[in-house]
PDB file of C-alpha atoms in Angstrom:
ATOM      1  CA  UNK A  21       0.000   0.000   0.000  1.00  0.00           C
ATOM      2  CA  UNK A  22       1.601   3.254  -1.098  1.00  0.00           C
ATOM      3  CA  UNK A  23       1.421   6.320   1.111  1.00  0.00           C
ATOM      4  CA  UNK A  24      -1.201   8.930   0.301  1.00  0.00           C
ATOM      5  CA  UNK A  25       0.282  11.919  -1.526  1.00  0.00           C
ATOM      6  CA  UNK A  26       0.519  15.286   0.210  1.00  0.00           C
ATOM      7  CA  UNK A  27       2.454  18.419  -0.785  1.00  0.00           C
ATOM      8  CA  UNK A  28       5.718  18.660   1.196  1.00  0.00           C
ATOM      9  CA  UNK A  29       4.961  22.169   2.400  1.00  0.00           C
ATOM     10  CA  UNK A  30       2.438  24.984   2.359  1.00  0.00           C
ATOM     11  CA  UNK A  31       2.710  28.426   3.913  1.00  0.00           C
ATOM     12  CA  UNK A  32       0.632  31.470   4.643  1.00  0.00           C
ATOM     13  CA  UNK A  33       0.606  34.683   6.603  1.00  0.00           C
ATOM     14  CA  UNK A  34      -1.319  35.042   9.852  1.00  0.00           C
ATOM     15  CA  UNK A  35      -5.028  35.375   9.137  1.00  0.00           C
ATOM     16  CA  UNK A  36      -4.806  33.780   5.702  1.00  0.00           C
ATOM     17  CA  UNK A  37      -6.191  30.380   4.697  1.00  0.00           C
ATOM     18  CA  UNK A  38      -4.132  27.403   3.610  1.00  0.00           C
ATOM     19  CA  UNK A  39      -5.273  24.084   2.173  1.00  0.00           C
ATOM     20  CA  UNK A  40      -3.443  20.768   2.385  1.00  0.00           C
ATOM     21  CA  UNK A  41      -4.399  18.095  -0.129  1.00  0.00           C
ATOM     22  CA  UNK A  42      -4.248  14.324   0.345  1.00  0.00           C
ATOM     23  CA  UNK A  43      -4.539  12.173  -2.768  1.00  0.00           C
ATOM     24  CA  UNK A  44      -5.186   8.465  -2.643  1.00  0.00           C
ATOM     25  CA  UNK A  45      -7.075   6.017  -4.795  1.00  0.00           C
ATOM     26  CA  UNK A  46     -10.438   4.338  -5.262  1.00  0.00           C
ATOM     27  CA  UNK A  47      -9.323   1.731  -2.698  1.00  0.00           C
ATOM     28  CA  UNK A  48      -8.951   4.185   0.172  1.00  0.00           C
ATOM     29  CA  UNK A  49      -9.796   7.909   0.103  1.00  0.00           C
ATOM     30  CA  UNK A  50     -12.221   7.530  -2.800  1.00  0.00           C
ATOM     31  CA  UNK A  51     -13.993   4.536  -1.325  1.00  0.00           C
ATOM     32  CA  UNK A  52     -14.552   5.468   2.317  1.00  0.00           C
ATOM     33  CA  UNK A  53     -15.397   8.563   4.337  1.00  0.00           C
ATOM     34  CA  UNK A  54     -12.871   7.396   6.919  1.00  0.00           C
ATOM     35  CA  UNK A  55     -10.258  10.074   6.315  1.00  0.00           C
ATOM     36  CA  UNK A  56      -8.730  11.705   9.374  1.00  0.00           C
ATOM     37  CA  UNK A  57      -6.109  14.417   9.851  1.00  0.00           C
ATOM     38  CA  UNK A  58      -3.420  14.743  12.528  1.00  0.00           C
ATOM     39  CA  UNK A  59      -1.378  17.752  13.624  1.00  0.00           C
ATOM     40  CA  UNK A  60       2.157  17.093  14.824  1.00  0.00           C
ATOM     41  CA  UNK A  61       4.182  20.023  16.197  1.00  0.00           C
ATOM     42  CA  UNK A  62       7.970  19.459  16.334  1.00  0.00           C
ATOM     43  CA  UNK A  63       8.917  17.020  19.060  1.00  0.00           C
ATOM     44  CA  UNK A  64       5.322  16.169  19.963  1.00  0.00           C
ATOM     45  CA  UNK A  65       2.964  13.266  19.376  1.00  0.00           C
ATOM     46  CA  UNK A  66       0.286  13.557  16.687  1.00  0.00           C
ATOM     47  CA  UNK A  67      -3.061  15.062  17.643  1.00  0.00           C
ATOM     48  CA  UNK A  68      -6.381  14.369  15.913  1.00  0.00           C
ATOM     49  CA  UNK A  69      -7.877  17.497  14.290  1.00  0.00           C
ATOM     50  CA  UNK A  70     -10.401  16.056  11.782  1.00  0.00           C
ATOM     51  CA  UNK A  71     -12.162  12.680  11.542  1.00  0.00           C
ATOM     52  CA  UNK A  72     -14.593  11.170   9.038  1.00  0.00           C
ATOM     53  CA  UNK A  73     -13.509  13.687   6.397  1.00  0.00           C
ATOM     54  CA  UNK A  74     -15.001  16.788   7.985  1.00  0.00           C
ATOM     55  CA  UNK A  75     -15.779  16.320  11.679  1.00  0.00           C
ATOM     56  CA  UNK A  76     -13.870  18.192  14.376  1.00  0.00           C
ATOM     57  CA  UNK A  77     -13.207  16.624  17.785  1.00  0.00           C
ATOM     58  CA  UNK A  78     -14.179  18.616  20.836  1.00  0.00           C
ATOM     59  CA  UNK A  79     -11.599  21.303  21.565  1.00  0.00           C
ATOM     60  CA  UNK A  80     -10.313  21.715  18.007  1.00  0.00           C
ATOM     61  CA  UNK A  81     -10.864  25.278  16.748  1.00  0.00           C
ATOM     62  CA  UNK A  82     -13.473  25.729  14.030  1.00  0.00           C
ATOM     63  CA  UNK A  83     -10.862  27.288  11.746  1.00  0.00           C
ATOM     64  CA  UNK A  84      -9.918  23.671  10.924  1.00  0.00           C
ATOM     65  CA  UNK A  85     -12.174  22.100   8.306  1.00  0.00           C
ATOM     66  CA  UNK A  86     -12.059  19.095   6.019  1.00  0.00           C
ATOM     67  CA  UNK A  87     -13.605  17.988   2.751  1.00  0.00           C
ATOM     68  CA  UNK A  88     -13.285  15.336   0.064  1.00  0.00           C
ATOM     69  CA  UNK A  89     -13.797  15.106  -3.678  1.00  0.00           C
ATOM     70  CA  UNK A  90     -13.191  11.834  -5.454  1.00  0.00           C
ATOM     71  CA  UNK A  91      -9.837  10.400  -4.435  1.00  0.00           C
ATOM     72  CA  UNK A  92      -8.585  13.635  -2.845  1.00  0.00           C
ATOM     73  CA  UNK A  93      -9.259  14.873   0.678  1.00  0.00           C
ATOM     74  CA  UNK A  94      -8.371  18.357   1.873  1.00  0.00           C
ATOM     75  CA  UNK A  95      -7.677  20.096   5.162  1.00  0.00           C
ATOM     76  CA  UNK A  96      -8.224  23.848   5.288  1.00  0.00           C
ATOM     77  CA  UNK A  97      -6.959  26.084   8.046  1.00  0.00           C
ATOM     78  CA  UNK A  98      -8.738  29.446   7.968  1.00  0.00           C
ATOM     79  CA  UNK A  99      -7.481  32.454   9.880  1.00  0.00           C
ATOM     80  CA  UNK A 100      -4.010  30.944  10.192  1.00  0.00           C
ATOM     81  CA  UNK A 101      -2.336  31.439  13.561  1.00  0.00           C
ATOM     82  CA  UNK A 102       1.271  31.003  14.683  1.00  0.00           C
ATOM     83  CA  UNK A 103       0.280  28.022  16.840  1.00  0.00           C
ATOM     84  CA  UNK A 104      -0.908  26.177  13.716  1.00  0.00           C
ATOM     85  CA  UNK A 105       2.665  25.756  12.502  1.00  0.00           C
ATOM     86  CA  UNK A 106       3.241  21.985  12.468  1.00  0.00           C
ATOM     87  CA  UNK A 107       3.357  18.914  10.266  1.00  0.00           C
ATOM     88  CA  UNK A 108      -0.013  17.585   9.162  1.00  0.00           C
ATOM     89  CA  UNK A 109      -0.782  14.007   8.140  1.00  0.00           C
ATOM     90  CA  UNK A 110      -3.876  12.506   6.577  1.00  0.00           C
ATOM     91  CA  UNK A 111      -4.819   8.869   6.942  1.00  0.00           C
ATOM     92  CA  UNK A 112      -7.459   6.661   5.391  1.00  0.00           C
ATOM     93  CA  UNK A 113      -8.969   3.274   6.005  1.00  0.00           C
ATOM     94  CA  UNK A 114      -8.438   0.989   3.000  1.00  0.00           C
ATOM     95  CA  UNK A 115     -10.251  -1.805   1.172  1.00  0.00           C
ATOM     96  CA  UNK A 116      -7.719  -4.305   2.539  1.00  0.00           C
ATOM     97  CA  UNK A 117      -8.934  -3.528   6.087  1.00  0.00           C
ATOM     98  CA  UNK A 118      -5.788  -1.581   6.866  1.00  0.00           C
ATOM     99  CA  UNK A 119      -4.730   2.042   7.203  1.00  0.00           C
ATOM    100  CA  UNK A 120      -2.404   4.233   5.195  1.00  0.00           C
ATOM    101  CA  UNK A 121      -0.898   7.584   6.154  1.00  0.00           C
ATOM    102  CA  UNK A 122      -0.095  10.502   3.911  1.00  0.00           C
ATOM    103  CA  UNK A 123       3.440  11.654   3.229  1.00  0.00           C
ATOM    104  CA  UNK A 124       2.990  14.669   5.496  1.00  0.00           C
ATOM    105  CA  UNK A 125       2.878  18.430   4.926  1.00  0.00           C
ATOM    106  CA  UNK A 126       4.778  21.092   6.811  1.00  0.00           C
ATOM    107  CA  UNK A 127       2.589  24.141   7.392  1.00  0.00           C
ATOM    108  CA  UNK A 128       4.598  27.310   7.917  1.00  0.00           C
ATOM    109  CA  UNK A 129       3.190  30.578   9.229  1.00  0.00           C
ATOM    110  CA  UNK A 130       5.125  33.406   7.595  1.00  0.00           C
TER     111      UNK A 130
ATOM    112  CA  UNK B 236      -7.470  11.584  32.503  1.00  0.00           C
ATOM    113  CA  UNK B 237      -7.405   9.323  29.468  1.00  0.00           C
ATOM    114  CA  UNK B 238      -3.845   8.529  28.416  1.00  0.00           C
ATOM    115  CA  UNK B 239      -1.596   5.876  26.981  1.00  0.00           C
ATOM    116  CA  UNK B 240       1.665   5.396  28.859  1.00  0.00           C
ATOM    117  CA  UNK B 241       4.496   3.842  26.867  1.00  0.00           C
ATOM    118  CA  UNK B 242       7.649   2.121  28.020  1.00  0.00           C
ATOM    119  CA  UNK B 243      11.072   3.729  27.929  1.00  0.00           C
ATOM    120  CA  UNK B 244      13.679   4.025  25.216  1.00  0.00           C
ATOM    121  CA  UNK B 245      15.429   0.917  23.927  1.00  0.00           C
ATOM    122  CA  UNK B 246      18.771   0.301  22.245  1.00  0.00           C
ATOM    123  CA  UNK B 247      19.124  -2.968  20.348  1.00  0.00           C
ATOM    124  CA  UNK B 248      21.663  -4.674  18.132  1.00  0.00           C
ATOM    125  CA  UNK B 249      20.854  -5.715  14.563  1.00  0.00           C
ATOM    126  CA  UNK B 250      19.070  -9.051  14.457  1.00  0.00           C
ATOM    127  CA  UNK B 251      17.594  -8.668  17.932  1.00  0.00           C
ATOM    128  CA  UNK B 252      13.957  -8.134  18.917  1.00  0.00           C
ATOM    129  CA  UNK B 253      12.335  -5.296  20.845  1.00  0.00           C
ATOM    130  CA  UNK B 254       9.109  -5.285  22.869  1.00  0.00           C
ATOM    131  CA  UNK B 255       7.349  -1.989  23.541  1.00  0.00           C
ATOM    132  CA  UNK B 256       4.467  -1.659  25.983  1.00  0.00           C
ATOM    133  CA  UNK B 257       1.499   0.694  26.046  1.00  0.00           C
ATOM    134  CA  UNK B 258      -0.635   0.956  29.192  1.00  0.00           C
ATOM    135  CA  UNK B 259      -4.168   2.340  29.090  1.00  0.00           C
ATOM    136  CA  UNK B 260      -5.108   4.741  31.865  1.00  0.00           C
ATOM    137  CA  UNK B 261      -8.381   6.509  32.650  1.00  0.00           C
ATOM    138  CA  UNK B 262     -10.649   4.433  30.421  1.00  0.00           C
ATOM    139  CA  UNK B 263     -11.961   0.943  30.057  1.00  0.00           C
ATOM    140  CA  UNK B 264      -9.745  -1.229  27.935  1.00  0.00           C
ATOM    141  CA  UNK B 265     -12.570  -2.954  26.123  1.00  0.00           C
ATOM    142  CA  UNK B 266     -14.297  -1.417  23.145  1.00  0.00           C
ATOM    143  CA  UNK B 267     -11.095  -0.058  21.707  1.00  0.00           C
ATOM    144  CA  UNK B 268      -8.394  -1.018  19.264  1.00  0.00           C
ATOM    145  CA  UNK B 269      -4.777  -0.053  19.850  1.00  0.00           C
ATOM    146  CA  UNK B 270      -2.766   0.914  16.799  1.00  0.00           C
ATOM    147  CA  UNK B 271       1.004   1.055  16.432  1.00  0.00           C
ATOM    148  CA  UNK B 272       2.510   3.809  14.295  1.00  0.00           C
ATOM    149  CA  UNK B 273       6.206   4.519  13.821  1.00  0.00           C
ATOM    150  CA  UNK B 274       8.196   7.526  12.672  1.00  0.00           C
ATOM    151  CA  UNK B 275      11.793   7.243  11.508  1.00  0.00           C
ATOM    152  CA  UNK B 276      14.022  10.267  12.192  1.00  0.00           C
ATOM    153  CA  UNK B 277      12.925  13.180  10.008  1.00  0.00           C
ATOM    154  CA  UNK B 278      10.316  11.028   8.256  1.00  0.00           C
ATOM    155  CA  UNK B 279       6.548  10.650   8.193  1.00  0.00           C
ATOM    156  CA  UNK B 280       4.139   8.405  10.049  1.00  0.00           C
ATOM    157  CA  UNK B 281       3.866   4.729   9.126  1.00  0.00           C
ATOM    158  CA  UNK B 282       1.015   2.452  10.227  1.00  0.00           C
ATOM    159  CA  UNK B 283       2.265  -0.890  11.560  1.00  0.00           C
ATOM    160  CA  UNK B 284      -0.937  -2.612  12.620  1.00  0.00           C
ATOM    161  CA  UNK B 285      -3.512  -2.836  15.365  1.00  0.00           C
ATOM    162  CA  UNK B 286      -4.943  -5.159  17.998  1.00  0.00           C
ATOM    163  CA  UNK B 287      -8.566  -5.503  19.063  1.00  0.00           C
ATOM    164  CA  UNK B 288      -8.740  -4.881  22.801  1.00  0.00           C
ATOM    165  CA  UNK B 289     -11.838  -7.074  23.150  1.00  0.00           C
ATOM    166  CA  UNK B 290     -10.709 -10.162  21.278  1.00  0.00           C
ATOM    167  CA  UNK B 291      -6.940  -9.858  20.928  1.00  0.00           C
ATOM    168  CA  UNK B 292      -7.251 -10.333  17.171  1.00  0.00           C
ATOM    169  CA  UNK B 293      -4.431  -8.553  15.374  1.00  0.00           C
ATOM    170  CA  UNK B 294      -4.237  -6.884  11.978  1.00  0.00           C
ATOM    171  CA  UNK B 295      -0.621  -6.208  10.976  1.00  0.00           C
ATOM    172  CA  UNK B 296       0.357  -4.130   7.965  1.00  0.00           C
ATOM    173  CA  UNK B 297       1.487  -6.293   5.087  1.00  0.00           C
ATOM    174  CA  UNK B 298       5.010  -4.863   5.337  1.00  0.00           C
ATOM    175  CA  UNK B 299       5.415  -6.168   8.892  1.00  0.00           C
ATOM    176  CA  UNK B 300       3.614  -9.510   8.630  1.00  0.00           C
ATOM    177  CA  UNK B 301       5.767 -12.249  10.102  1.00  0.00           C
ATOM    178  CA  UNK B 302       7.967  -9.765  11.940  1.00  0.00           C
ATOM    179  CA  UNK B 303       5.573  -7.962  14.284  1.00  0.00           C
ATOM    180  CA  UNK B 304       3.648  -9.515  17.161  1.00  0.00           C
ATOM    181  CA  UNK B 305       0.960  -7.577  19.025  1.00  0.00           C
ATOM    182  CA  UNK B 306      -0.461  -8.908  22.284  1.00  0.00           C
ATOM    183  CA  UNK B 307      -2.499  -7.654  25.222  1.00  0.00           C
ATOM    184  CA  UNK B 308      -2.740  -8.310  28.961  1.00  0.00           C
ATOM    185  CA  UNK B 309      -6.241  -7.389  30.076  1.00  0.00           C
ATOM    186  CA  UNK B 310      -5.360  -7.806  33.755  1.00  0.00           C
ATOM    187  CA  UNK B 311      -3.102  -4.738  33.639  1.00  0.00           C
ATOM    188  CA  UNK B 312      -4.652  -2.884  30.713  1.00  0.00           C
ATOM    189  CA  UNK B 313      -1.523  -3.165  28.621  1.00  0.00           C
ATOM    190  CA  UNK B 314      -0.755  -3.848  24.990  1.00  0.00           C
ATOM    191  CA  UNK B 315       2.604  -4.956  23.622  1.00  0.00           C
ATOM    192  CA  UNK B 316       4.291  -4.687  20.231  1.00  0.00           C
ATOM    193  CA  UNK B 317       7.265  -6.913  19.542  1.00  0.00           C
ATOM    194  CA  UNK B 318       9.338  -6.393  16.398  1.00  0.00           C
ATOM    195  CA  UNK B 319      11.916  -9.007  15.451  1.00  0.00           C
ATOM    196  CA  UNK B 320      14.948  -9.226  13.139  1.00  0.00           C
ATOM    197  CA  UNK B 321      15.762  -5.582  13.706  1.00  0.00           C
ATOM    198  CA  UNK B 322      17.869  -3.582  11.241  1.00  0.00           C
ATOM    199  CA  UNK B 323      19.022   0.019  11.284  1.00  0.00           C
ATOM    200  CA  UNK B 324      15.920   0.862   9.229  1.00  0.00           C
ATOM    201  CA  UNK B 325      13.828   0.071  12.308  1.00  0.00           C
ATOM    202  CA  UNK B 326      15.362   2.967  14.253  1.00  0.00           C
ATOM    203  CA  UNK B 327      12.333   5.113  14.940  1.00  0.00           C
ATOM    204  CA  UNK B 328       9.897   6.580  17.420  1.00  0.00           C
ATOM    205  CA  UNK B 329       7.096   4.072  18.030  1.00  0.00           C
ATOM    206  CA  UNK B 330       3.655   5.353  19.019  1.00  0.00           C
ATOM    207  CA  UNK B 331       0.589   3.544  20.273  1.00  0.00           C
ATOM    208  CA  UNK B 332      -2.793   5.147  19.624  1.00  0.00           C
ATOM    209  CA  UNK B 333      -6.386   4.371  20.583  1.00  0.00           C
ATOM    210  CA  UNK B 334      -9.344   3.860  18.269  1.00  0.00           C
ATOM    211  CA  UNK B 335     -12.855   3.314  19.573  1.00  0.00           C
ATOM    212  CA  UNK B 336     -13.744   0.121  17.738  1.00  0.00           C
ATOM    213  CA  UNK B 337     -14.831   0.719  14.157  1.00  0.00           C
ATOM    214  CA  UNK B 338     -14.622   4.500  14.313  1.00  0.00           C
ATOM    215  CA  UNK B 339     -11.589   4.480  12.002  1.00  0.00           C
ATOM    216  CA  UNK B 340      -9.640   7.276  13.665  1.00  0.00           C
ATOM    217  CA  UNK B 341      -7.098   7.489  16.499  1.00  0.00           C
ATOM    218  CA  UNK B 342      -8.180   9.902  19.191  1.00  0.00           C
ATOM    219  CA  UNK B 343      -5.576   9.388  21.922  1.00  0.00           C
ATOM    220  CA  UNK B 344      -1.853   8.878  21.366  1.00  0.00           C
ATOM    221  CA  UNK B 345       1.010   7.851  23.594  1.00  0.00           C
ATOM    222  CA  UNK B 346       4.131  10.015  23.795  1.00  0.00           C
ATOM    223  CA  UNK B 347       6.192   7.502  21.854  1.00  0.00           C
ATOM    224  CA  UNK B 348       9.048   5.101  22.559  1.00  0.00           C
ATOM    225  CA  UNK B 349      12.417   5.582  20.881  1.00  0.00           C
ATOM    226  CA  UNK B 350      13.983   2.419  19.527  1.00  0.00           C
ATOM    227  CA  UNK B 351      17.563   2.669  18.301  1.00  0.00           C
ATOM    228  CA  UNK B 352      19.151  -0.200  16.381  1.00  0.00           C
ATOM    229  CA  UNK B 353      22.913   0.011  16.330  1.00  0.00           C
ATOM    230  CA  UNK B 354      25.847  -2.341  16.395  1.00  0.00           C
TER     231      UNK B 354
END
């Protein structure tokens, strides 16, 4: 199972919006609405920010949103803040009853 | 509070095995899967497999089949991941993470266990 494809990096100024894409296939992202996103600041463990494509866990700011179209899922951070600077990973459940992570995207706040 | 407490750092020689533990705290063990995810230095996250806390049934990633063993001890709310035939490519930070059964996302993560493979 190949990793889902994410851009290596995206950046934006405070207050702007950035979008991170996550491209898979018809066996994972395109087949199930079981895409989740994780935020990992340097030196820290991953933290869940989006589940089931577009749902936010309690405590996650509403500037984080998710969507999906075909085989590509997206994470959008609106009103970018300095504390959002981190690596972000998508993951999807797959047709082989397993999970696959994305390659990861570094979000930089300029 | 709900947390997963992992065992301490390990240093192993090539060819050896390592066993990492993950202890559940603040929640009932049953009704959850525990996943294992690793991260090599400077690299991304890699899913290794999971174990069903209710039944003990395991689901290893194809890459690790035959080399990874996941077990649980329900008496002390702990899950174990043993990786054998270690090489330098197995040097990584190993995380355990919780999934409420069949929710398909990991909502609580341990802090990670560093495993270094070096001769």
